[in-house]
XYZ file of C-alpha atoms in Angstrom:
454
model
C -34.638 -69.955 0.019
C -31.777 -69.811 -2.527
C -28.818 -72.110 -1.644
C -25.419 -70.513 -1.092
C -23.081 -70.324 -3.977
C -20.394 -72.932 -4.115
C -18.514 -71.253 -6.939
C -14.943 -70.206 -6.291
C -14.832 -66.441 -5.444
C -12.291 -64.266 -7.104
C -11.572 -60.559 -6.390
C -10.408 -58.492 -9.374
C -8.698 -55.234 -8.574
C -8.035 -52.655 -11.279
C -5.859 -49.583 -10.942
C -8.398 -46.690 -10.635
C -8.302 -45.523 -14.199
C -10.617 -46.102 -17.145
C -7.951 -47.906 -19.227
C -7.438 -50.379 -16.406
C -10.957 -50.952 -15.474
C -12.142 -51.904 -18.857
C -9.842 -54.821 -19.857
C -10.187 -56.139 -16.069
C -14.032 -56.042 -16.507
C -13.741 -57.874 -19.807
C -11.673 -60.676 -18.024
C -14.425 -60.824 -15.300
C -16.993 -61.427 -17.699
C -15.022 -64.372 -19.195
C -14.499 -65.762 -15.694
C -18.276 -65.622 -14.965
C -19.110 -67.239 -18.034
C -16.974 -70.175 -16.758
C -18.966 -70.331 -13.608
C -16.680 -68.338 -11.224
C -17.934 -65.673 -8.955
C -16.207 -62.289 -9.198
C -15.984 -59.337 -6.800
C -14.988 -56.313 -8.841
C -13.419 -53.645 -6.553
C -13.454 -50.049 -7.750
C -12.573 -47.149 -5.869
C -15.668 -45.444 -4.308
C -15.007 -42.401 -6.563
C -15.059 -44.684 -9.887
C -17.779 -46.890 -8.602
C -19.947 -43.913 -8.566
C -18.908 -43.024 -12.065
C -19.702 -46.417 -13.362
C -23.128 -46.611 -11.823
C -23.867 -43.130 -12.830
C -22.998 -43.968 -16.533
C -25.147 -47.193 -16.391
C -28.095 -45.304 -14.954
C -27.744 -42.578 -17.726
C -27.873 -45.241 -20.337
C -30.518 -47.409 -18.518
C -28.161 -50.172 -18.808
C -27.865 -51.498 -15.197
C -28.491 -55.000 -17.069
C -24.846 -54.580 -18.307
C -23.529 -56.033 -14.982
C -23.427 -59.885 -15.780
C -24.800 -62.305 -13.260
C -21.835 -63.461 -11.035
C -20.068 -59.943 -10.984
C -20.522 -58.121 -7.635
C -19.456 -54.345 -7.826
C -17.727 -53.228 -4.566
C -15.706 -50.216 -3.584
C -13.130 -49.119 -1.131
C -11.855 -45.534 -0.505
C -8.903 -43.957 -2.407
C -7.978 -41.492 0.156
C -9.018 -38.342 -1.767
C -11.834 -36.069 -1.541
C -14.241 -35.338 -4.430
C -12.458 -32.148 -5.473
C -8.855 -33.648 -5.268
C -6.789 -34.042 -8.401
C -6.779 -37.838 -9.453
C -4.741 -36.736 -12.491
C -1.678 -36.239 -10.294
C -0.447 -39.812 -10.751
C 2.561 -39.573 -8.656
C 0.677 -38.568 -5.547
C -2.315 -40.951 -6.425
C -0.048 -44.104 -6.607
C 1.717 -42.936 -3.515
C -1.401 -42.414 -1.367
C -3.260 -45.473 -2.596
C -1.796 -48.257 -0.348
C -2.575 -46.536 2.869
C -6.107 -45.654 1.954
C -7.029 -49.030 0.493
C -5.147 -51.760 2.377
C -7.302 -52.090 5.622
C -10.633 -52.220 3.541
C -9.272 -54.608 1.128
C -7.997 -56.964 3.821
C -11.435 -56.788 5.382
C -13.085 -57.676 2.091
C -10.946 -60.614 1.411
C -11.450 -62.209 4.747
C -15.274 -61.315 5.066
C -16.084 -62.664 1.544
C -13.648 -65.641 1.779
C -11.805 -64.705 -1.187
C -9.816 -67.518 -2.639
C -7.971 -65.554 -5.416
C -7.111 -61.965 -6.077
C -6.251 -60.847 -9.574
C -4.359 -57.465 -9.120
C -3.516 -54.989 -11.942
C 0.269 -54.932 -12.153
C -0.136 -51.090 -11.177
C -1.489 -52.511 -8.045
C 1.339 -54.940 -7.286
C 1.583 -53.574 -3.705
C -1.824 -55.622 -3.177
C -0.254 -58.800 -4.017
C 1.556 -58.885 -0.608
C -1.479 -57.775 1.238
C -3.815 -60.310 -0.430
C -1.303 -63.188 0.408
C -1.114 -62.106 4.046
C -4.914 -62.164 4.165
C -4.801 -65.920 3.072
C -5.629 -65.470 -0.725
C -3.714 -66.793 -3.782
C -2.731 -63.952 -5.970
C -2.263 -63.317 -9.741
C -1.310 -60.265 -11.675
C -2.909 -58.713 -14.611
C -0.856 -56.657 -17.180
C -2.963 -53.842 -18.623
C -0.235 -53.201 -21.224
C 1.625 -55.226 -23.681
C 3.983 -58.211 -22.807
C 6.916 -55.904 -24.214
C 6.137 -53.153 -21.731
C 5.790 -55.542 -18.964
C 9.148 -57.073 -20.013
C 10.575 -53.581 -20.067
C 9.221 -52.847 -16.570
C 10.976 -55.878 -15.287
C 14.293 -54.803 -17.052
C 14.403 -51.304 -15.479
C 17.067 -52.373 -12.773
C 19.196 -53.808 -15.840
C 18.733 -50.525 -17.874
C 19.973 -48.500 -14.889
C 22.787 -50.718 -14.556
C 23.599 -50.699 -18.266
C 23.721 -46.927 -18.170
C 20.632 -46.478 -20.537
C 18.770 -44.389 -17.768
C 19.690 -43.384 -14.248
C 17.599 -43.922 -11.080
C 15.908 -40.566 -11.839
C 14.701 -41.478 -15.274
C 17.294 -39.286 -16.923
C 18.267 -40.838 -20.335
C 21.802 -41.637 -20.794
C 21.673 -43.700 -23.948
C 18.872 -43.785 -26.264
C 19.066 -46.985 -28.268
C 17.355 -50.160 -26.551
C 17.685 -53.594 -27.963
C 14.299 -54.957 -27.910
C 10.983 -55.820 -30.017
C 9.376 -53.434 -30.763
C 12.045 -50.812 -31.394
C 12.017 -48.071 -28.773
C 14.002 -45.083 -27.831
C 14.906 -44.757 -24.097
C 13.068 -41.608 -23.972
C 9.855 -43.333 -24.747
C 10.213 -45.883 -21.776
C 6.750 -45.468 -20.154
C 8.046 -44.350 -16.841
C 10.236 -41.750 -18.555
C 7.715 -40.196 -20.940
C 5.128 -40.243 -18.090
C 7.027 -37.729 -15.935
C 6.010 -34.180 -17.030
C 8.744 -32.984 -14.564
C 12.052 -34.394 -13.365
C 10.481 -35.037 -10.024
C 7.688 -36.966 -11.203
C 9.900 -38.944 -13.662
C 12.110 -39.789 -10.604
C 8.912 -40.834 -8.703
C 7.773 -43.030 -11.484
C 10.940 -44.961 -11.862
C 11.556 -45.318 -8.268
C 7.904 -46.749 -7.889
C 8.643 -49.254 -10.535
C 11.837 -50.451 -8.752
C 9.868 -50.672 -5.497
C 6.815 -52.382 -6.852
C 8.634 -54.950 -9.032
C 9.746 -56.701 -5.790
C 6.122 -57.906 -5.334
C 5.504 -59.246 -8.695
C 7.197 -62.636 -7.966
C 4.401 -63.228 -5.393
C 2.038 -63.792 -8.339
C 1.394 -67.307 -9.386
C 0.869 -66.205 -12.834
C 0.801 -62.807 -14.971
C -2.247 -62.432 -17.168
C -1.881 -60.721 -20.353
C -4.248 -59.015 -22.741
C -2.278 -60.196 -25.682
C -1.612 -63.348 -27.812
C 1.232 -65.593 -28.389
C 0.895 -64.544 -32.146
C 1.087 -60.959 -31.466
C 3.985 -60.911 -29.026
C 6.168 -64.075 -29.503
C 9.483 -62.224 -28.845
C 8.335 -60.501 -25.707
C 6.401 -63.440 -24.218
C 9.487 -65.634 -24.502
C 11.032 -63.491 -22.017
C 8.098 -63.908 -19.555
C 7.693 -67.649 -18.873
C 5.069 -67.249 -15.898
C 2.328 -65.660 -18.344
C -0.942 -66.466 -19.641
C -1.695 -64.346 -22.762
C -5.297 -64.708 -23.258
C -6.186 -61.769 -25.337
C -7.519 -59.885 -27.127
C -10.127 -59.585 -24.535
C -13.435 -58.774 -25.971
C -16.869 -58.003 -24.152
C -19.777 -60.147 -25.281
C -22.479 -57.604 -24.120
C -23.323 -54.522 -26.068
C -22.707 -52.296 -22.953
C -19.779 -52.786 -20.673
C -20.220 -52.267 -16.910
C -16.958 -50.502 -16.406
C -17.142 -47.258 -18.383
C -17.059 -44.158 -16.532
C -18.964 -42.297 -19.251
C -22.201 -42.909 -20.967
C -21.714 -44.135 -24.273
C -23.565 -42.140 -27.318
C -25.076 -45.165 -29.321
C -26.667 -42.734 -31.797
C -23.265 -43.029 -33.661
C -24.001 -46.546 -34.698
C -27.053 -45.504 -36.632
C -24.991 -42.809 -38.230
C -22.402 -45.431 -39.213
C -25.203 -47.680 -40.794
C -25.863 -44.786 -43.284
C -22.163 -44.543 -44.412
C -20.617 -46.236 -47.303
C -18.424 -49.271 -46.360
C -14.623 -48.415 -45.650
C -15.276 -44.722 -45.610
C -15.371 -43.220 -42.239
C -12.462 -42.092 -40.260
C -12.860 -42.912 -36.578
C -11.005 -40.506 -34.136
C -10.661 -41.095 -30.431
C -7.991 -40.624 -27.635
C -9.059 -42.716 -24.691
C -10.320 -41.402 -21.395
C -7.382 -39.249 -20.633
C -6.599 -37.863 -24.086
C -7.894 -34.253 -23.929
C -6.437 -32.092 -26.668
C -5.625 -28.250 -25.975
C -7.515 -25.677 -27.985
C -4.963 -25.040 -30.680
C -4.725 -28.650 -31.562
C -8.359 -29.221 -31.496
C -8.663 -26.526 -34.228
C -6.035 -28.132 -36.284
C -7.550 -31.548 -36.124
C -10.890 -30.177 -36.928
C -9.438 -28.512 -39.917
C -7.464 -31.607 -40.967
C -10.466 -33.700 -40.806
C -12.539 -31.071 -42.789
C -9.994 -31.021 -45.668
C -9.350 -34.893 -45.796
C -12.769 -34.979 -47.358
C -13.985 -38.068 -45.718
C -16.863 -38.628 -43.213
C -15.608 -38.964 -39.706
C -16.810 -39.944 -36.315
C -14.998 -38.066 -33.710
C -14.866 -38.606 -29.773
C -14.269 -35.224 -28.451
C -13.757 -34.260 -24.776
C -13.436 -30.751 -23.617
C -10.005 -29.284 -23.953
C -8.045 -28.589 -20.776
C -8.551 -25.123 -19.361
C -11.307 -24.499 -21.999
C -12.892 -21.122 -21.762
C -16.059 -19.758 -22.665
C -14.791 -18.929 -26.235
C -13.413 -22.567 -26.673
C -16.763 -24.116 -25.512
C -18.638 -21.921 -28.140
C -16.305 -22.858 -30.973
C -16.629 -26.612 -30.003
C -20.420 -26.418 -29.853
C -20.474 -24.583 -33.281
C -18.142 -27.222 -34.820
C -20.259 -29.943 -33.670
C -23.420 -28.512 -35.101
C -21.542 -27.876 -38.329
C -20.158 -31.337 -38.473
C -23.097 -33.168 -37.690
C -24.848 -34.602 -40.774
C -22.656 -32.629 -43.289
C -19.089 -33.463 -42.562
C -19.229 -36.243 -39.906
C -20.547 -36.787 -36.301
C -19.094 -35.658 -33.002
C -19.915 -37.518 -29.643
C -18.768 -37.325 -26.249
C -17.981 -40.973 -25.908
C -18.553 -44.016 -28.073
C -19.151 -47.790 -27.880
C -15.701 -48.354 -29.259
C -15.647 -52.129 -29.779
C -18.906 -51.905 -31.737
C -17.714 -48.816 -33.775
C -14.327 -50.623 -34.648
C -16.428 -53.698 -35.843
C -18.609 -51.565 -38.214
C -17.995 -52.224 -41.850
C -18.163 -48.305 -42.413
C -14.985 -47.675 -40.554
C -11.944 -47.204 -42.634
C -9.356 -46.285 -40.104
C -8.611 -45.291 -36.544
C -6.849 -42.088 -35.377
C -5.756 -43.313 -32.020
C -3.491 -42.367 -29.077
C -2.419 -46.051 -29.141
C -3.223 -47.059 -25.645
C -3.121 -50.706 -25.462
C -6.796 -51.279 -25.325
C -7.470 -49.468 -28.408
C -4.319 -51.012 -30.109
C -5.554 -54.589 -29.574
C -9.244 -53.554 -30.430
C -7.818 -52.252 -33.622
C -5.902 -55.266 -34.597
C -8.914 -57.599 -33.500
C -11.331 -55.719 -35.917
C -8.603 -55.320 -38.884
C -8.768 -51.574 -38.635
C -5.598 -49.512 -39.841
C -4.319 -47.051 -37.227
C -3.051 -43.331 -37.653
C -0.870 -43.261 -34.511
C -1.002 -40.387 -32.221
C 0.752 -41.257 -28.807
C 1.354 -38.738 -26.159
C 2.710 -40.595 -23.000
C 3.358 -43.861 -21.192
C 3.150 -47.206 -23.128
C 1.654 -45.552 -26.216
C 5.050 -45.095 -28.011
C 5.758 -48.698 -27.647
C 2.309 -49.627 -29.014
C 2.824 -47.256 -31.936
C 6.107 -49.090 -32.697
C 4.398 -52.518 -32.880
C 1.685 -50.989 -35.214
C 4.391 -49.151 -37.468
C 7.469 -51.208 -37.145
C 6.353 -54.820 -36.659
C 2.816 -55.430 -37.623
C 2.624 -53.013 -40.356
C -0.943 -52.093 -39.606
C -0.660 -48.374 -39.629
C 1.441 -44.969 -39.903
C 2.745 -42.356 -37.682
C 1.492 -38.913 -37.238
C 4.218 -36.476 -37.036
C 4.192 -33.129 -34.921
C 5.300 -29.582 -36.564
C 8.213 -29.057 -34.496
C 7.836 -25.320 -34.622
C 4.229 -25.183 -33.289
C 4.197 -28.566 -31.397
C 0.893 -29.725 -32.977
C 0.031 -32.249 -35.491
C -0.931 -29.900 -38.528
C -3.945 -30.140 -40.387
C -1.999 -30.906 -43.633
C -0.309 -33.699 -41.857
C -3.603 -35.173 -41.118
C -5.075 -34.854 -44.519
C -1.786 -36.396 -46.174
C -1.658 -39.438 -43.575
C -5.385 -40.051 -43.931
C -4.936 -40.267 -47.856
C -1.787 -42.154 -47.553
C -3.133 -44.812 -45.262
C -6.611 -45.377 -46.972
C -4.667 -45.733 -50.361
C -2.224 -48.275 -49.050
C -3.201 -51.823 -49.998
C -0.293 -53.340 -48.321
C -1.277 -51.825 -44.909
C -4.923 -53.109 -45.452
C -3.672 -56.540 -46.265
C -1.537 -56.642 -43.241
C -4.639 -55.365 -41.018
C -6.744 -58.134 -42.453
C -4.017 -60.770 -41.726
C -3.625 -59.662 -38.144
C -7.351 -59.506 -37.599
C -7.464 -63.213 -38.595
C -4.647 -64.212 -36.474
C -6.150 -62.298 -33.450
C -9.619 -63.668 -34.023
C -8.348 -67.314 -34.493
C -6.424 -67.017 -31.076
C -9.482 -66.319 -29.056
C -11.683 -69.025 -30.815
C -12.165 -72.470 -29.418
C -8.891 -74.240 -30.114
C -6.960 -71.085 -30.326
C -3.844 -70.234 -28.180
C -5.466 -67.519 -26.130
C -8.659 -69.499 -25.532
C -6.531 -72.418 -24.398
C -4.949 -70.073 -21.841
C -8.135 -68.772 -20.645
C -9.152 -72.329 -19.844
C -5.916 -72.949 -18.130
C -6.513 -69.735 -16.059
C -10.259 -71.054 -15.010
C -8.611 -74.266 -14.045
C -5.884 -72.793 -11.847
C -8.719 -70.475 -10.091
C -10.745 -73.578 -9.468
C -7.791 -75.693 -8.036
C -7.157 -74.042 -4.708
């Protein structure tokens, strides 16, 4: 009979969205590599999606030994709209609190690492007898901006409903007040008000955390981190396994063989994250832009919102035409391995923080196409601070990024030796930080020591 484990048990609690689950799974892998036991808690809905994706890839072995996949309800039914972030955030605590408390007690959890977007769980976990830490799934700059929302309101930059009163914000990276994540995330005035009020309410629990873990490095964000004394920057987080047990969608690995057949530094990689679904008009414009750019491309395409039969037929026809002749179209890609491939020349990205730091880590210049939340701040880092990419601009009349803009910016980026050199410089800085002796590696060891102490 096997002896019971004596390893410290840590609960990891992500906000139930793909861009939050992935970095916390990467962190969990790091913790089990150092001998800790991790209970990774998804919602029941997302738990099912993760297991389904693994089964479709025949990749159950992607769950590392030491990580235990658990689930709790999110309070919604199978047909409910989980894209309504305001309602989702409002209802989560009531649905999850009792099951989480029971898990913490029954599994004798010593530590809970909660996504900063789940800050309400810090109070709950403390009451259940666990020590608590917070994890920022966005940049240190955005975390600092979150904590400064009360001051932004007091200074008259925005009001309590998220209405912009003064556009200029003094910070690094430069940002317009309309691009504050909780302002840009609000598709209606009421949702914007709910977002800002939720930040004000949940900020009160963040001081409960003994430390804030950040998926960044001291080299990448020195100014922002100087404002956050209680942080452990230990990124960029990278998965060691080829498959990551956190993806909601099965990864199409046939694209890797296709990349092997392309010339070094020739491929335009296009991906907009798990929530980035383009409308039909923009989809067509992007397809035409990639075609006239004259370079091979790998494009992760998800079905457009409200796609009808005609749109579905067009997308299928484009995929058939693109495959082999122009490029390759897939439903989901193993992004970390794609960005590490020598054939990839640039990355057309929505600038989610995960994608941004992965681009930095692999030295891939970015064409920036943000659409909400923290993505504008990340674009500002890329274009205004690190100098590793350029911005794609919308046609004001039509509200889309035009095909000629795409063609022009691809050519400009790939012909810019300065951007390439800066991307290579930041790749080295990011890689050095996570190697033994690097700043982020040292902070990872500090975190492991902290988790073992109590």
